[in-house]
PDB file of C-alpha atoms in Angstrom:
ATOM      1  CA  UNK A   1    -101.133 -29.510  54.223  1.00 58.00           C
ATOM      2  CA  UNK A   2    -102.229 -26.050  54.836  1.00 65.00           C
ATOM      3  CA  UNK A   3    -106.525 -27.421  54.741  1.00 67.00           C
ATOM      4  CA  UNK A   4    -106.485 -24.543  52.085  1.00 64.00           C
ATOM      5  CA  UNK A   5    -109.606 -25.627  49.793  1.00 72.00           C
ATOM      6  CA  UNK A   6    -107.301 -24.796  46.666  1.00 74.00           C
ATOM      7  CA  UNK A   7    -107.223 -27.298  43.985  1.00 81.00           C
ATOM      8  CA  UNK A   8    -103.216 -28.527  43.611  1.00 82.00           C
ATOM      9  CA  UNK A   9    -102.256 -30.373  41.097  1.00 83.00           C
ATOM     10  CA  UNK A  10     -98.744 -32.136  40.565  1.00 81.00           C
ATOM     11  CA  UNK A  11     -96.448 -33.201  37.762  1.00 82.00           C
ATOM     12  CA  UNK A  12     -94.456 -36.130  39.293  1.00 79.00           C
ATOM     13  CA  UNK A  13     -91.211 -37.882  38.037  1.00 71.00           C
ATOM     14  CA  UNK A  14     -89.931 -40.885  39.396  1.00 66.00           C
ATOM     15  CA  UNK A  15     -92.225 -40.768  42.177  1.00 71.00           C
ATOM     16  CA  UNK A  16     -92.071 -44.544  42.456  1.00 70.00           C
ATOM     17  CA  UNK A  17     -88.601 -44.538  44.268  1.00 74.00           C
ATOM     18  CA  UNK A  18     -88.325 -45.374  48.013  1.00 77.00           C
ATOM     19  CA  UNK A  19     -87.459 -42.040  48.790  1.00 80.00           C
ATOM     20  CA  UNK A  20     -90.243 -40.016  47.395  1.00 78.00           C
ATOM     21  CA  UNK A  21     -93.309 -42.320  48.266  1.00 79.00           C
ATOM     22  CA  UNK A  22     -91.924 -42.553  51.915  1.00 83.00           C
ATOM     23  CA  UNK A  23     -91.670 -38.980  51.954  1.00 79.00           C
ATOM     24  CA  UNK A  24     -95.215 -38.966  49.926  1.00 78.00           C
ATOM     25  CA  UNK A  25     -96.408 -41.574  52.877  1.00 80.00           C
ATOM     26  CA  UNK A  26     -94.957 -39.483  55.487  1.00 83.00           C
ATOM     27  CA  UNK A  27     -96.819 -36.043  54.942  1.00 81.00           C
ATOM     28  CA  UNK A  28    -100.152 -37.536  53.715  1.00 79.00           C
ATOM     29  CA  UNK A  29     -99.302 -35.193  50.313  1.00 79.00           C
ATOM     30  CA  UNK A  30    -101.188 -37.800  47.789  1.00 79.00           C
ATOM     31  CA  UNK A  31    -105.239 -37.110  48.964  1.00 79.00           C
ATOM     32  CA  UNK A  32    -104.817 -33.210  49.038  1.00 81.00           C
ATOM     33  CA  UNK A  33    -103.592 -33.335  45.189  1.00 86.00           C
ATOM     34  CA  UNK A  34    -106.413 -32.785  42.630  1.00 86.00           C
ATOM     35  CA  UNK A  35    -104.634 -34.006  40.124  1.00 91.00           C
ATOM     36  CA  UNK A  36    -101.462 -36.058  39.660  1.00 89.00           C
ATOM     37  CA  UNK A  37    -100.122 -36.026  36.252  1.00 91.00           C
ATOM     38  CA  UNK A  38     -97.298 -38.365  34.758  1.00 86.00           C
ATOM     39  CA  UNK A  39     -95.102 -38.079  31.957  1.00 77.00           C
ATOM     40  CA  UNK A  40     -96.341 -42.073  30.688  1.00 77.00           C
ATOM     41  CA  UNK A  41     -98.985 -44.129  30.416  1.00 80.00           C
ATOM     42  CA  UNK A  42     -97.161 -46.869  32.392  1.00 78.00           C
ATOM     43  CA  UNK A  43     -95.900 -44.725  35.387  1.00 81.00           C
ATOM     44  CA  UNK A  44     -99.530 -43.769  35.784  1.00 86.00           C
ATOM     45  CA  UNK A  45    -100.651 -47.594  36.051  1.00 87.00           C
ATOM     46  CA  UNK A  46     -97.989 -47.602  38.699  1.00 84.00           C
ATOM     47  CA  UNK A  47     -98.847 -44.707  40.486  1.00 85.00           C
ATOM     48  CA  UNK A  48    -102.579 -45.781  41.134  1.00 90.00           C
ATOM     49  CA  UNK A  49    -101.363 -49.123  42.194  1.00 88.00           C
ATOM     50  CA  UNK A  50     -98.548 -47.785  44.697  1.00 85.00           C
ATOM     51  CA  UNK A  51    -100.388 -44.993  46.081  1.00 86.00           C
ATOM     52  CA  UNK A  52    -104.345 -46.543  46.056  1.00 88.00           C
ATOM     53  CA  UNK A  53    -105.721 -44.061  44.154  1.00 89.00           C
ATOM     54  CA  UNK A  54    -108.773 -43.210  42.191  1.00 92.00           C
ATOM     55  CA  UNK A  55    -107.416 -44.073  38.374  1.00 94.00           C
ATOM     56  CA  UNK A  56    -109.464 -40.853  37.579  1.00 94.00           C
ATOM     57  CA  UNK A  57    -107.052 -38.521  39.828  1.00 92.00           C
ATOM     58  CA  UNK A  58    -104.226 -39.772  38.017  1.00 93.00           C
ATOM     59  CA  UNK A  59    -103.624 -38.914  34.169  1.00 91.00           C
ATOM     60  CA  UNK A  60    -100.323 -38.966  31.702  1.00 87.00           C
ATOM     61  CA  UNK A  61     -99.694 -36.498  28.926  1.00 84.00           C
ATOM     62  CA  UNK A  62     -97.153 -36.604  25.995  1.00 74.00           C
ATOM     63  CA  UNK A  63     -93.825 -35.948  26.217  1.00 71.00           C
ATOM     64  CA  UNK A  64     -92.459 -35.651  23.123  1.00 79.00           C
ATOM     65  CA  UNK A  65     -89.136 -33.571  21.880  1.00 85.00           C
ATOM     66  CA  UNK A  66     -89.821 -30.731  19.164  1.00 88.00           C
ATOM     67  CA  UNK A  67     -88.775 -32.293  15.803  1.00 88.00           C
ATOM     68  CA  UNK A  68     -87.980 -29.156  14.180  1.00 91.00           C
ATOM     69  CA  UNK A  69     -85.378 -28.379  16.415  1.00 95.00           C
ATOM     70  CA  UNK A  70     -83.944 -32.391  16.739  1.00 95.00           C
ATOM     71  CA  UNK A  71     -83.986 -33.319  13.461  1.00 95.00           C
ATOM     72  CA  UNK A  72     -81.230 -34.781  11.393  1.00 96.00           C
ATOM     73  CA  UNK A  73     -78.176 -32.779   9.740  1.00 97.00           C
ATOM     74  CA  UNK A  74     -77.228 -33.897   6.793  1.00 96.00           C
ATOM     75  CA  UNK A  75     -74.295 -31.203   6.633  1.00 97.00           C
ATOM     76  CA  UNK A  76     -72.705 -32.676   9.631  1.00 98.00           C
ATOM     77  CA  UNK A  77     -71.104 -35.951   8.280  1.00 98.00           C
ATOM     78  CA  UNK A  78     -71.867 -39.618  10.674  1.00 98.00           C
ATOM     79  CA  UNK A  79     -68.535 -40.962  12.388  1.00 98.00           C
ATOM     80  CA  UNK A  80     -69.581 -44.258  11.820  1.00 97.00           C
ATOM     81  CA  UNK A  81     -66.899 -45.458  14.986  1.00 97.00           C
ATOM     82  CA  UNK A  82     -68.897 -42.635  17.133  1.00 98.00           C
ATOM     83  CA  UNK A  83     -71.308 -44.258  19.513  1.00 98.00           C
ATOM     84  CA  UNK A  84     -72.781 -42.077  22.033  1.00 97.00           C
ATOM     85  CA  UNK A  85     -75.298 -42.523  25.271  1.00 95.00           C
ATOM     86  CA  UNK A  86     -76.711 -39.621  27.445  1.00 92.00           C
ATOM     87  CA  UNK A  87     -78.454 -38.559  30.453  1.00 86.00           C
ATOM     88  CA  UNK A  88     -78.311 -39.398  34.248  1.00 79.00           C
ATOM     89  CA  UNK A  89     -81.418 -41.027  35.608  1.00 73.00           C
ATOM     90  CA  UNK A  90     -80.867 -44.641  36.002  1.00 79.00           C
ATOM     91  CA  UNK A  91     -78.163 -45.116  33.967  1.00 84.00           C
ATOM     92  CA  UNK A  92     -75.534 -47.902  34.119  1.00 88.00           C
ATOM     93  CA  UNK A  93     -72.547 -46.864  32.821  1.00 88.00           C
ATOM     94  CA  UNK A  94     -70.204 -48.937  34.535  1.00 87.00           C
ATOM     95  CA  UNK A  95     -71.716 -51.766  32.941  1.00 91.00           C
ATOM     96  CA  UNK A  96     -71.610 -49.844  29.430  1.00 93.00           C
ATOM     97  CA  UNK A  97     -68.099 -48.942  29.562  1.00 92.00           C
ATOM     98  CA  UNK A  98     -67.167 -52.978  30.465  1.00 92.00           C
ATOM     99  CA  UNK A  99     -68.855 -53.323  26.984  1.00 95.00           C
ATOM    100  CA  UNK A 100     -67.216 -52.132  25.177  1.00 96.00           C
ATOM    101  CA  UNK A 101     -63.972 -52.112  26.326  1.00 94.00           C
ATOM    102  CA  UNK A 102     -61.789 -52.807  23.896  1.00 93.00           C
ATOM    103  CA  UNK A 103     -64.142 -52.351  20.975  1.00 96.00           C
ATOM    104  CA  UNK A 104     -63.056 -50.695  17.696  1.00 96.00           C
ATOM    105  CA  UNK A 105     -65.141 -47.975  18.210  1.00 97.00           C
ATOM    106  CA  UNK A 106     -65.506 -44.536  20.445  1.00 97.00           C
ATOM    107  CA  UNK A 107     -67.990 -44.883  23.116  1.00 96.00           C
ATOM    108  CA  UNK A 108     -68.645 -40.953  24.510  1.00 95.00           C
ATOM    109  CA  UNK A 109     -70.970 -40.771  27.466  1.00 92.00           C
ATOM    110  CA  UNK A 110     -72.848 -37.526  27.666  1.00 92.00           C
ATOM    111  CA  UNK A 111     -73.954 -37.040  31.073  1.00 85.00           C
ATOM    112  CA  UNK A 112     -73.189 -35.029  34.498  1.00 68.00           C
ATOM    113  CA  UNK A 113     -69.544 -35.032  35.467  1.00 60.00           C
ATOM    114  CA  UNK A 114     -70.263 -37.128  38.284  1.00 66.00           C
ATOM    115  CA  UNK A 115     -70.380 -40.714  36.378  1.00 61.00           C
ATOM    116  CA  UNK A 116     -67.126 -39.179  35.573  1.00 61.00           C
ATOM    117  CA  UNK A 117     -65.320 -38.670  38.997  1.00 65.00           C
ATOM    118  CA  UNK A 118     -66.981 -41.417  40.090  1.00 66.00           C
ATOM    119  CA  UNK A 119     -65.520 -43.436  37.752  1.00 63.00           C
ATOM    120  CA  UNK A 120     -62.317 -42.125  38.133  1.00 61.00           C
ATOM    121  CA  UNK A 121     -62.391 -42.105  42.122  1.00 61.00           C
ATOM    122  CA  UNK A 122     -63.720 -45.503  42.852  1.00 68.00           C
ATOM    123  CA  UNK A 123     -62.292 -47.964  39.144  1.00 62.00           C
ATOM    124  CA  UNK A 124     -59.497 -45.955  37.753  1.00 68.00           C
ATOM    125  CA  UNK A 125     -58.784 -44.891  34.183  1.00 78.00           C
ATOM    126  CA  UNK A 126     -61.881 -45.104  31.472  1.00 84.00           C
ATOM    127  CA  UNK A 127     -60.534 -47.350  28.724  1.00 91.00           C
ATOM    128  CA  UNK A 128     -59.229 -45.911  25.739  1.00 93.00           C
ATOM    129  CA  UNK A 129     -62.021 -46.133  23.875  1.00 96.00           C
ATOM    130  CA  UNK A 130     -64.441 -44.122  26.073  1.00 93.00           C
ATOM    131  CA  UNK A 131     -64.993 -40.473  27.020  1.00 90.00           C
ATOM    132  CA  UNK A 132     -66.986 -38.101  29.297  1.00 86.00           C
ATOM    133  CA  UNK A 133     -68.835 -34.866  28.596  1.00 85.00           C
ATOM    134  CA  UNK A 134     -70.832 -32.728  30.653  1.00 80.00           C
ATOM    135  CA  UNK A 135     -72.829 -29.922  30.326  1.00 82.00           C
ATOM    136  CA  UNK A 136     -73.703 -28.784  26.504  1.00 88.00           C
ATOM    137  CA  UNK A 137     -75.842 -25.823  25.190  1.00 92.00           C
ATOM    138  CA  UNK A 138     -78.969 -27.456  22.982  1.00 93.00           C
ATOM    139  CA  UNK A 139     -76.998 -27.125  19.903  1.00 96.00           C
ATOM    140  CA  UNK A 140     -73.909 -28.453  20.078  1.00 96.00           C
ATOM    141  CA  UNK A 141     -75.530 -31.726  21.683  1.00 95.00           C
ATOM    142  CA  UNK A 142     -77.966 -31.455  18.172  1.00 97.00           C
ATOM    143  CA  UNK A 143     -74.124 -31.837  16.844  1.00 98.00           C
ATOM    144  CA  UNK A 144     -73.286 -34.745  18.493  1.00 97.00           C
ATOM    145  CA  UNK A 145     -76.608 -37.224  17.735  1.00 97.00           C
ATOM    146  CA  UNK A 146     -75.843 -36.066  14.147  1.00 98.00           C
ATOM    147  CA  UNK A 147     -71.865 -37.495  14.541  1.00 98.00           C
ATOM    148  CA  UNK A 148     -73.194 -40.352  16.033  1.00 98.00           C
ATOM    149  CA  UNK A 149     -73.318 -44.030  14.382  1.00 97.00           C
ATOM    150  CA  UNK A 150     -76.234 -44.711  16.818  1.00 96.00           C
ATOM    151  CA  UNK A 151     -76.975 -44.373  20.389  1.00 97.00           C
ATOM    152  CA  UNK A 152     -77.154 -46.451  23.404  1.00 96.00           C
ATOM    153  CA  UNK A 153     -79.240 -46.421  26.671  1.00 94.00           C
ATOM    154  CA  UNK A 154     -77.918 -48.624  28.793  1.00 91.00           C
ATOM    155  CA  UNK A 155     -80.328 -48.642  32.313  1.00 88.00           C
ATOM    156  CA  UNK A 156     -80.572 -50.553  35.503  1.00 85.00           C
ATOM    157  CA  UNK A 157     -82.666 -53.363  36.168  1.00 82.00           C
ATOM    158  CA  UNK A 158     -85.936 -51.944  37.940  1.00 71.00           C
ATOM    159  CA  UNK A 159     -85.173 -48.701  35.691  1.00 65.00           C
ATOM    160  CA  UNK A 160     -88.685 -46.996  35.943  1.00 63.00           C
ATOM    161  CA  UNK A 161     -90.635 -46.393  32.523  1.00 62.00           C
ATOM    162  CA  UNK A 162     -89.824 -43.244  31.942  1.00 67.00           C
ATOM    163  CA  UNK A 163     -86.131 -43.475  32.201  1.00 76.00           C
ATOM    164  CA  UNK A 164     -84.140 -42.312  29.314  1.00 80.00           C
ATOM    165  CA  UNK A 165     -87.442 -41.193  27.337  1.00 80.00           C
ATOM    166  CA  UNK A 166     -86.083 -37.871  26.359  1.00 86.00           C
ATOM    167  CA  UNK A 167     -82.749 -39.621  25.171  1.00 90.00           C
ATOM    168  CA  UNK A 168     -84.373 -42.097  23.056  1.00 90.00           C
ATOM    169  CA  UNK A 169     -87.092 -39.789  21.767  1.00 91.00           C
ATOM    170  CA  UNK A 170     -84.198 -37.029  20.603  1.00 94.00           C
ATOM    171  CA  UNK A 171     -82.173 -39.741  18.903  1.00 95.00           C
ATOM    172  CA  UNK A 172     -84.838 -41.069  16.779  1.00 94.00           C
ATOM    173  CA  UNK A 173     -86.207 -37.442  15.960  1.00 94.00           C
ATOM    174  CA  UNK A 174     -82.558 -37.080  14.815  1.00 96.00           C
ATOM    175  CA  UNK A 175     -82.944 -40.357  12.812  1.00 96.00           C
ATOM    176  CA  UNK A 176     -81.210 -42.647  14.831  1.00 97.00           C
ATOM    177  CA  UNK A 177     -80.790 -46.453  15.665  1.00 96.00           C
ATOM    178  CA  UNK A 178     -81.370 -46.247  19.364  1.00 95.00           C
TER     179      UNK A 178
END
């Protein structure tokens, strides 16, 4: 922006929505990056396409979780009636909590507490069945994969590729069905 001759280069995330490749459009930002990197393989692909770029501008790296840390706990026993799903990004809870309403089983959703006072504000009560958590330190979420009979992540149609990556990848480091 500045004509600096620096070399910039940029880690995106969900750079595919509306909002980011207007905004990406809108300030000519894509030619003065050197280098775009992407957390998949996929959401490169789709970068290239969207933004007409030369594939070898654009590369993906792995993402992974550390195993040592998410790894199962055998002294923590499984609630086999404990399903859980986490995160934020393109999530669709509503349609998860309709689910399994009802269900003989616990359904705890581990995201922000704005699913939550959405929910509350705009349906009403959660079902029995289902609760909300927000914020937990690294451990204690380590705790609650290793509770959990399996996991769930339940995304919106159009979800890009990279949506709920970290979730899945820290459930089956902790050795769960996903």
């Amino acid at each position: 922006l500045f004509k600096r001759k620096a070399k910039h280069i940029v880690v995106v995330h969900s750079v595919l929505s509306m909002q980011k490749y207007t905004a990406y459009r809108l300030l000519r930002a894509m030619p003065i990056f050197s280098k775009i990197v992407t957390l998949t393989q996929a959401t490169a692909d789709q970068v290239i396409e969207k933004y007409a770029l030369d594939p070898s501008r654009v590369t993906s790296i792995l993402d992974g979780v550390d195993e040592k840390f998410w790894r199962p706990q055998p002294q923590i026993p499984v609630d086999p009636n404990l399903v859980i799903s986490l995160g934020q990004a393109r999530r669709d809870y509503d349609m998860l909590i309709q689910a399994v309403n009802g269900l003989p089983m616990q359904l705890h959703i581990q995201a922000s507490s704005q699913w939550y006072i959405r929910y509350k504000t705009q349906v009403g009560d959660l079902p029995y069945n289902v609760s909300f958590g927000s914020y937990l330190p690294f451990t204690r979420l380590r705790d609650l994969y290793a509770r959990a009979n399996f996991v769930v992540v339940a995304l919106t149609p159009g979800a890009h590729h990279s949506a709920g990556s970290v979730t899945i990848k820290e459930a089956m480091a902790m050795g769960k069905a996903v």
